[in-house]
Amino acid sequence: LDVAVILDSDEILDNFTKRMERWRPVAKAVREVHYQIAMDIIVYSKAEVKYLKENDNDFVKEIESTGKVLYEK
């Protein structure tokens, strides 16, 4: 299961350490499910998704065409 989390943020992170700091609380929040189901958790900001869409990113295209929204605030 691939889970893409899009945060309401204009921040574009430029290094792995910062990305991991942003990923940890999301991974912790789904820990119980993650132990029962194999999943990859990908965390982007809205700004990063916008940038990737503007640069014709295939992964973001797939998320938009086949993904399901589980929660939206």
PDB file of N, CA and C in Angstrom:
ATOM      1  N   LEU A   1       0.853  -1.171   0.000  1.00  0.00           N
ATOM      2  CA  LEU A   1       0.000   0.000   0.000  1.00  0.00           C
ATOM      3  C   LEU A   1       0.898   1.232   0.000  1.00  0.00           C
ATOM      4  N   ASP A   2       0.657   2.119  -0.929  1.00  0.00           N
ATOM      5  CA  ASP A   2       1.378   3.395  -0.953  1.00  0.00           C
ATOM      6  C   ASP A   2       0.458   4.469  -0.406  1.00  0.00           C
ATOM      7  N   VAL A   3       0.949   5.252   0.535  1.00  0.00           N
ATOM      8  CA  VAL A   3       0.177   6.330   1.135  1.00  0.00           C
ATOM      9  C   VAL A   3       0.916   7.637   0.877  1.00  0.00           C
ATOM     10  N   ALA A   4       0.265   8.525   0.141  1.00  0.00           N
ATOM     11  CA  ALA A   4       0.831   9.851  -0.108  1.00  0.00           C
ATOM     12  C   ALA A   4       0.098  10.847   0.778  1.00  0.00           C
ATOM     13  N   VAL A   5       0.845  11.541   1.601  1.00  0.00           N
ATOM     14  CA  VAL A   5       0.289  12.554   2.490  1.00  0.00           C
ATOM     15  C   VAL A   5       0.713  13.915   1.956  1.00  0.00           C
ATOM     16  N   ILE A   6      -0.272  14.766   1.673  1.00  0.00           N
ATOM     17  CA  ILE A   6       0.000  16.102   1.159  1.00  0.00           C
ATOM     18  C   ILE A   6      -0.302  17.088   2.288  1.00  0.00           C
ATOM     19  N   LEU A   7       0.753  17.719   2.787  1.00  0.00           N
ATOM     20  CA  LEU A   7       0.607  18.666   3.891  1.00  0.00           C
ATOM     21  C   LEU A   7       0.250  20.049   3.367  1.00  0.00           C
ATOM     22  N   ASP A   8      -0.551  20.768   4.124  1.00  0.00           N
ATOM     23  CA  ASP A   8      -0.932  22.132   3.765  1.00  0.00           C
ATOM     24  C   ASP A   8       0.231  23.059   4.115  1.00  0.00           C
ATOM     25  N   SER A   9       1.201  23.111   3.223  1.00  0.00           N
ATOM     26  CA  SER A   9       2.419  23.868   3.478  1.00  0.00           C
ATOM     27  C   SER A   9       2.996  24.372   2.164  1.00  0.00           C
ATOM     28  N   ASP A  10       3.626  25.528   2.213  1.00  0.00           N
ATOM     29  CA  ASP A  10       4.309  26.090   1.045  1.00  0.00           C
ATOM     30  C   ASP A  10       5.796  25.770   1.062  1.00  0.00           C
ATOM     31  N   GLU A  11       6.212  24.965   2.008  1.00  0.00           N
ATOM     32  CA  GLU A  11       7.626  24.654   2.183  1.00  0.00           C
ATOM     33  C   GLU A  11       8.088  23.611   1.165  1.00  0.00           C
ATOM     34  N   ILE A  12       9.242  23.867   0.569  1.00  0.00           N
ATOM     35  CA  ILE A  12       9.887  22.904  -0.308  1.00  0.00           C
ATOM     36  C   ILE A  12      11.202  22.527   0.347  1.00  0.00           C
ATOM     37  N   LEU A  13      11.286  21.270   0.773  1.00  0.00           N
ATOM     38  CA  LEU A  13      12.472  20.819   1.499  1.00  0.00           C
ATOM     39  C   LEU A  13      13.569  20.419   0.524  1.00  0.00           C
ATOM     40  N   ASP A  14      14.794  20.713   0.900  1.00  0.00           N
ATOM     41  CA  ASP A  14      15.908  20.510  -0.017  1.00  0.00           C
ATOM     42  C   ASP A  14      16.916  19.467   0.439  1.00  0.00           C
ATOM     43  N   ASN A  15      16.626  18.775   1.552  1.00  0.00           N
ATOM     44  CA  ASN A  15      17.575  17.726   1.942  1.00  0.00           C
ATOM     45  C   ASN A  15      16.864  16.585   2.672  1.00  0.00           C
ATOM     46  N   PHE A  16      17.536  15.462   2.713  1.00  0.00           N
ATOM     47  CA  PHE A  16      16.971  14.232   3.254  1.00  0.00           C
ATOM     48  C   PHE A  16      16.624  14.356   4.734  1.00  0.00           C
ATOM     49  N   THR A  17      17.480  14.981   5.506  1.00  0.00           N
ATOM     50  CA  THR A  17      17.250  15.100   6.953  1.00  0.00           C
ATOM     51  C   THR A  17      15.958  15.848   7.238  1.00  0.00           C
ATOM     52  N   LYS A  18      15.727  16.941   6.542  1.00  0.00           N
ATOM     53  CA  LYS A  18      14.488  17.696   6.741  1.00  0.00           C
ATOM     54  C   LYS A  18      13.270  16.884   6.314  1.00  0.00           C
ATOM     55  N   ARG A  19      13.413  16.127   5.234  1.00  0.00           N
ATOM     56  CA  ARG A  19      12.300  15.287   4.785  1.00  0.00           C
ATOM     57  C   ARG A  19      11.965  14.214   5.827  1.00  0.00           C
ATOM     58  N   MET A  20      12.998  13.638   6.433  1.00  0.00           N
ATOM     59  CA  MET A  20      12.770  12.625   7.466  1.00  0.00           C
ATOM     60  C   MET A  20      12.111  13.231   8.697  1.00  0.00           C
ATOM     61  N   GLU A  21      12.496  14.429   9.070  1.00  0.00           N
ATOM     62  CA  GLU A  21      11.869  15.102  10.209  1.00  0.00           C
ATOM     63  C   GLU A  21      10.385  15.337   9.949  1.00  0.00           C
ATOM     64  N   ARG A  22      10.027  15.622   8.716  1.00  0.00           N
ATOM     65  CA  ARG A  22       8.623  15.844   8.358  1.00  0.00           C
ATOM     66  C   ARG A  22       7.878  14.507   8.268  1.00  0.00           C
ATOM     67  N   TRP A  23       8.564  13.450   7.843  1.00  0.00           N
ATOM     68  CA  TRP A  23       7.952  12.139   7.654  1.00  0.00           C
ATOM     69  C   TRP A  23       7.654  11.438   8.978  1.00  0.00           C
ATOM     70  N   ARG A  24       8.546  11.593   9.973  1.00  0.00           N
ATOM     71  CA  ARG A  24       8.424  10.848  11.240  1.00  0.00           C
ATOM     72  C   ARG A  24       7.061  10.979  11.919  1.00  0.00           C
ATOM     73  N   PRO A  25       6.526  12.194  12.124  1.00  0.00           N
ATOM     74  CA  PRO A  25       5.230  12.269  12.817  1.00  0.00           C
ATOM     75  C   PRO A  25       4.093  11.617  12.021  1.00  0.00           C
ATOM     76  N   VAL A  26       4.177  11.656  10.712  1.00  0.00           N
ATOM     77  CA  VAL A  26       3.151  10.998   9.888  1.00  0.00           C
ATOM     78  C   VAL A  26       3.259   9.489  10.070  1.00  0.00           C
ATOM     79  N   ALA A  27       4.467   8.961   9.989  1.00  0.00           N
ATOM     80  CA  ALA A  27       4.673   7.521  10.170  1.00  0.00           C
ATOM     81  C   ALA A  27       4.226   7.080  11.562  1.00  0.00           C
ATOM     82  N   LYS A  28       4.496   7.897  12.554  1.00  0.00           N
ATOM     83  CA  LYS A  28       4.091   7.572  13.930  1.00  0.00           C
ATOM     84  C   LYS A  28       2.565   7.530  14.048  1.00  0.00           C
ATOM     85  N   ALA A  29       1.890   8.431  13.355  1.00  0.00           N
ATOM     86  CA  ALA A  29       0.430   8.500  13.428  1.00  0.00           C
ATOM     87  C   ALA A  29      -0.246   7.259  12.837  1.00  0.00           C
ATOM     88  N   VAL A  30       0.392   6.619  11.871  1.00  0.00           N
ATOM     89  CA  VAL A  30      -0.200   5.428  11.253  1.00  0.00           C
ATOM     90  C   VAL A  30       0.512   4.140  11.670  1.00  0.00           C
ATOM     91  N   ARG A  31       1.265   4.212  12.730  1.00  0.00           N
ATOM     92  CA  ARG A  31       2.078   3.077  13.179  1.00  0.00           C
ATOM     93  C   ARG A  31       1.268   1.804  13.362  1.00  0.00           C
ATOM     94  N   GLU A  32       0.119   1.881  13.995  1.00  0.00           N
ATOM     95  CA  GLU A  32      -0.689   0.680  14.265  1.00  0.00           C
ATOM     96  C   GLU A  32      -1.080  -0.021  12.969  1.00  0.00           C
ATOM     97  N   VAL A  33      -1.497   0.740  11.979  1.00  0.00           N
ATOM     98  CA  VAL A  33      -1.876   0.160  10.691  1.00  0.00           C
ATOM     99  C   VAL A  33      -0.636  -0.342   9.971  1.00  0.00           C
ATOM    100  N   HIS A  34       0.437   0.417  10.067  1.00  0.00           N
ATOM    101  CA  HIS A  34       1.670   0.070   9.368  1.00  0.00           C
ATOM    102  C   HIS A  34       2.221  -1.268   9.838  1.00  0.00           C
ATOM    103  N   TYR A  35       2.021  -1.623  11.085  1.00  0.00           N
ATOM    104  CA  TYR A  35       2.486  -2.910  11.595  1.00  0.00           C
ATOM    105  C   TYR A  35       1.687  -4.070  11.009  1.00  0.00           C
ATOM    106  N   GLN A  36       0.451  -3.805  10.598  1.00  0.00           N
ATOM    107  CA  GLN A  36      -0.418  -4.855  10.090  1.00  0.00           C
ATOM    108  C   GLN A  36      -0.399  -4.960   8.563  1.00  0.00           C
ATOM    109  N   ILE A  37      -0.094  -3.864   7.898  1.00  0.00           N
ATOM    110  CA  ILE A  37      -0.107  -3.803   6.433  1.00  0.00           C
ATOM    111  C   ILE A  37       1.204  -3.183   5.966  1.00  0.00           C
ATOM    112  N   ALA A  38       1.837  -3.822   5.010  1.00  0.00           N
ATOM    113  CA  ALA A  38       3.058  -3.232   4.445  1.00  0.00           C
ATOM    114  C   ALA A  38       2.679  -1.975   3.672  1.00  0.00           C
ATOM    115  N   MET A  39       3.330  -0.871   3.988  1.00  0.00           N
ATOM    116  CA  MET A  39       3.018   0.370   3.284  1.00  0.00           C
ATOM    117  C   MET A  39       4.248   1.255   3.160  1.00  0.00           C
ATOM    118  N   ASP A  40       4.236   2.020   2.093  1.00  0.00           N
ATOM    119  CA  ASP A  40       5.219   3.078   1.899  1.00  0.00           C
ATOM    120  C   ASP A  40       4.500   4.399   2.124  1.00  0.00           C
ATOM    121  N   ILE A  41       5.095   5.253   2.928  1.00  0.00           N
ATOM    122  CA  ILE A  41       4.494   6.542   3.252  1.00  0.00           C
ATOM    123  C   ILE A  41       5.343   7.632   2.610  1.00  0.00           C
ATOM    124  N   ILE A  42       4.712   8.408   1.740  1.00  0.00           N
ATOM    125  CA  ILE A  42       5.387   9.500   1.056  1.00  0.00           C
ATOM    126  C   ILE A  42       4.732  10.792   1.514  1.00  0.00           C
ATOM    127  N   VAL A  43       5.534  11.749   1.961  1.00  0.00           N
ATOM    128  CA  VAL A  43       4.996  13.001   2.479  1.00  0.00           C
ATOM    129  C   VAL A  43       5.514  14.156   1.629  1.00  0.00           C
ATOM    130  N   TYR A  44       4.566  14.916   1.084  1.00  0.00           N
ATOM    131  CA  TYR A  44       4.877  16.103   0.300  1.00  0.00           C
ATOM    132  C   TYR A  44       4.141  17.303   0.883  1.00  0.00           C
ATOM    133  N   SER A  45       4.653  18.477   0.607  1.00  0.00           N
ATOM    134  CA  SER A  45       3.893  19.698   0.877  1.00  0.00           C
ATOM    135  C   SER A  45       3.084  20.024  -0.377  1.00  0.00           C
ATOM    136  N   LYS A  46       2.077  20.888  -0.239  1.00  0.00           N
ATOM    137  CA  LYS A  46       1.313  21.312  -1.411  1.00  0.00           C
ATOM    138  C   LYS A  46       2.224  21.975  -2.434  1.00  0.00           C
ATOM    139  N   ALA A  47       3.199  22.726  -1.956  1.00  0.00           N
ATOM    140  CA  ALA A  47       4.130  23.406  -2.852  1.00  0.00           C
ATOM    141  C   ALA A  47       4.965  22.404  -3.643  1.00  0.00           C
ATOM    142  N   GLU A  48       5.375  21.334  -2.993  1.00  0.00           N
ATOM    143  CA  GLU A  48       6.163  20.307  -3.693  1.00  0.00           C
ATOM    144  C   GLU A  48       5.327  19.594  -4.749  1.00  0.00           C
ATOM    145  N   VAL A  49       4.077  19.304  -4.434  1.00  0.00           N
ATOM    146  CA  VAL A  49       3.197  18.659  -5.403  1.00  0.00           C
ATOM    147  C   VAL A  49       2.981  19.591  -6.596  1.00  0.00           C
ATOM    148  N   LYS A  50       2.772  20.860  -6.315  1.00  0.00           N
ATOM    149  CA  LYS A  50       2.589  21.839  -7.397  1.00  0.00           C
ATOM    150  C   LYS A  50       3.834  21.867  -8.294  1.00  0.00           C
ATOM    151  N   TYR A  51       5.004  21.910  -7.688  1.00  0.00           N
ATOM    152  CA  TYR A  51       6.252  21.919  -8.445  1.00  0.00           C
ATOM    153  C   TYR A  51       6.386  20.664  -9.302  1.00  0.00           C
ATOM    154  N   LEU A  52       6.093  19.515  -8.707  1.00  0.00           N
ATOM    155  CA  LEU A  52       6.202  18.250  -9.442  1.00  0.00           C
ATOM    156  C   LEU A  52       5.204  18.185 -10.601  1.00  0.00           C
ATOM    157  N   LYS A  53       3.980  18.683 -10.374  1.00  0.00           N
ATOM    158  CA  LYS A  53       2.990  18.712 -11.452  1.00  0.00           C
ATOM    159  C   LYS A  53       3.454  19.610 -12.592  1.00  0.00           C
ATOM    160  N   GLU A  54       4.006  20.762 -12.252  1.00  0.00           N
ATOM    161  CA  GLU A  54       4.486  21.696 -13.272  1.00  0.00           C
ATOM    162  C   GLU A  54       5.636  21.104 -14.079  1.00  0.00           C
ATOM    163  N   ASN A  55       6.359  20.154 -13.485  1.00  0.00           N
ATOM    164  CA  ASN A  55       7.483  19.515 -14.159  1.00  0.00           C
ATOM    165  C   ASN A  55       7.128  18.128 -14.683  1.00  0.00           C
ATOM    166  N   ASP A  56       5.814  17.896 -14.834  1.00  0.00           N
ATOM    167  CA  ASP A  56       5.300  16.696 -15.490  1.00  0.00           C
ATOM    168  C   ASP A  56       5.779  15.399 -14.830  1.00  0.00           C
ATOM    169  N   ASN A  57       5.724  15.338 -13.497  1.00  0.00           N
ATOM    170  CA  ASN A  57       6.181  14.180 -12.745  1.00  0.00           C
ATOM    171  C   ASN A  57       5.186  13.023 -12.868  1.00  0.00           C
ATOM    172  N   ASP A  58       5.663  11.870 -13.327  1.00  0.00           N
ATOM    173  CA  ASP A  58       4.798  10.705 -13.534  1.00  0.00           C
ATOM    174  C   ASP A  58       4.200  10.167 -12.244  1.00  0.00           C
ATOM    175  N   PHE A  59       4.940  10.243 -11.148  1.00  0.00           N
ATOM    176  CA  PHE A  59       4.431   9.732  -9.871  1.00  0.00           C
ATOM    177  C   PHE A  59       3.223  10.554  -9.410  1.00  0.00           C
ATOM    178  N   VAL A  60       3.321  11.860  -9.499  1.00  0.00           N
ATOM    179  CA  VAL A  60       2.196  12.717  -9.099  1.00  0.00           C
ATOM    180  C   VAL A  60       1.009  12.506 -10.041  1.00  0.00           C
ATOM    181  N   LYS A  61       1.272  12.303 -11.316  1.00  0.00           N
ATOM    182  CA  LYS A  61       0.191  12.005 -12.262  1.00  0.00           C
ATOM    183  C   LYS A  61      -0.546  10.732 -11.852  1.00  0.00           C
ATOM    184  N   GLU A  62       0.216   9.712 -11.463  1.00  0.00           N
ATOM    185  CA  GLU A  62      -0.408   8.454 -11.052  1.00  0.00           C
ATOM    186  C   GLU A  62      -1.225   8.638  -9.774  1.00  0.00           C
ATOM    187  N   ILE A  63      -0.702   9.396  -8.827  1.00  0.00           N
ATOM    188  CA  ILE A  63      -1.444   9.664  -7.593  1.00  0.00           C
ATOM    189  C   ILE A  63      -2.777  10.332  -7.928  1.00  0.00           C
ATOM    190  N   GLU A  64      -2.737  11.320  -8.803  1.00  0.00           N
ATOM    191  CA  GLU A  64      -3.963  12.045  -9.146  1.00  0.00           C
ATOM    192  C   GLU A  64      -4.948  11.197  -9.940  1.00  0.00           C
ATOM    193  N   SER A  65      -4.447  10.297 -10.785  1.00  0.00           N
ATOM    194  CA  SER A  65      -5.360   9.534 -11.637  1.00  0.00           C
ATOM    195  C   SER A  65      -5.902   8.271 -10.962  1.00  0.00           C
ATOM    196  N   THR A  66      -5.125   7.638 -10.082  1.00  0.00           N
ATOM    197  CA  THR A  66      -5.578   6.371  -9.495  1.00  0.00           C
ATOM    198  C   THR A  66      -5.729   6.412  -7.986  1.00  0.00           C
ATOM    199  N   GLY A  67      -5.240   7.470  -7.353  1.00  0.00           N
ATOM    200  CA  GLY A  67      -5.285   7.546  -5.893  1.00  0.00           C
ATOM    201  C   GLY A  67      -6.666   7.811  -5.346  1.00  0.00           C
ATOM    202  N   LYS A  68      -6.846   7.492  -4.098  1.00  0.00           N
ATOM    203  CA  LYS A  68      -8.098   7.735  -3.376  1.00  0.00           C
ATOM    204  C   LYS A  68      -7.830   8.680  -2.220  1.00  0.00           C
ATOM    205  N   VAL A  69      -8.681   9.670  -2.045  1.00  0.00           N
ATOM    206  CA  VAL A  69      -8.568  10.590  -0.920  1.00  0.00           C
ATOM    207  C   VAL A  69      -9.184   9.909   0.295  1.00  0.00           C
ATOM    208  N   LEU A  70      -8.379   9.730   1.345  1.00  0.00           N
ATOM    209  CA  LEU A  70      -8.858   9.092   2.562  1.00  0.00           C
ATOM    210  C   LEU A  70      -9.320  10.098   3.597  1.00  0.00           C
ATOM    211  N   TYR A  71      -8.695  11.275   3.571  1.00  0.00           N
ATOM    212  CA  TYR A  71      -9.060  12.319   4.533  1.00  0.00           C
ATOM    213  C   TYR A  71      -8.639  13.649   3.936  1.00  0.00           C
ATOM    214  N   GLU A  72      -9.528  14.613   4.026  1.00  0.00           N
ATOM    215  CA  GLU A  72      -9.204  15.952   3.538  1.00  0.00           C
ATOM    216  C   GLU A  72      -9.744  16.968   4.519  1.00  0.00           C
ATOM    217  N   LYS A  73      -8.918  17.933   4.836  1.00  0.00           N
ATOM    218  CA  LYS A  73      -9.309  18.931   5.829  1.00  0.00           C
ATOM    219  C   LYS A  73      -9.489  20.272   5.181  1.00  0.00           C
TER     220      LYS A  73
END
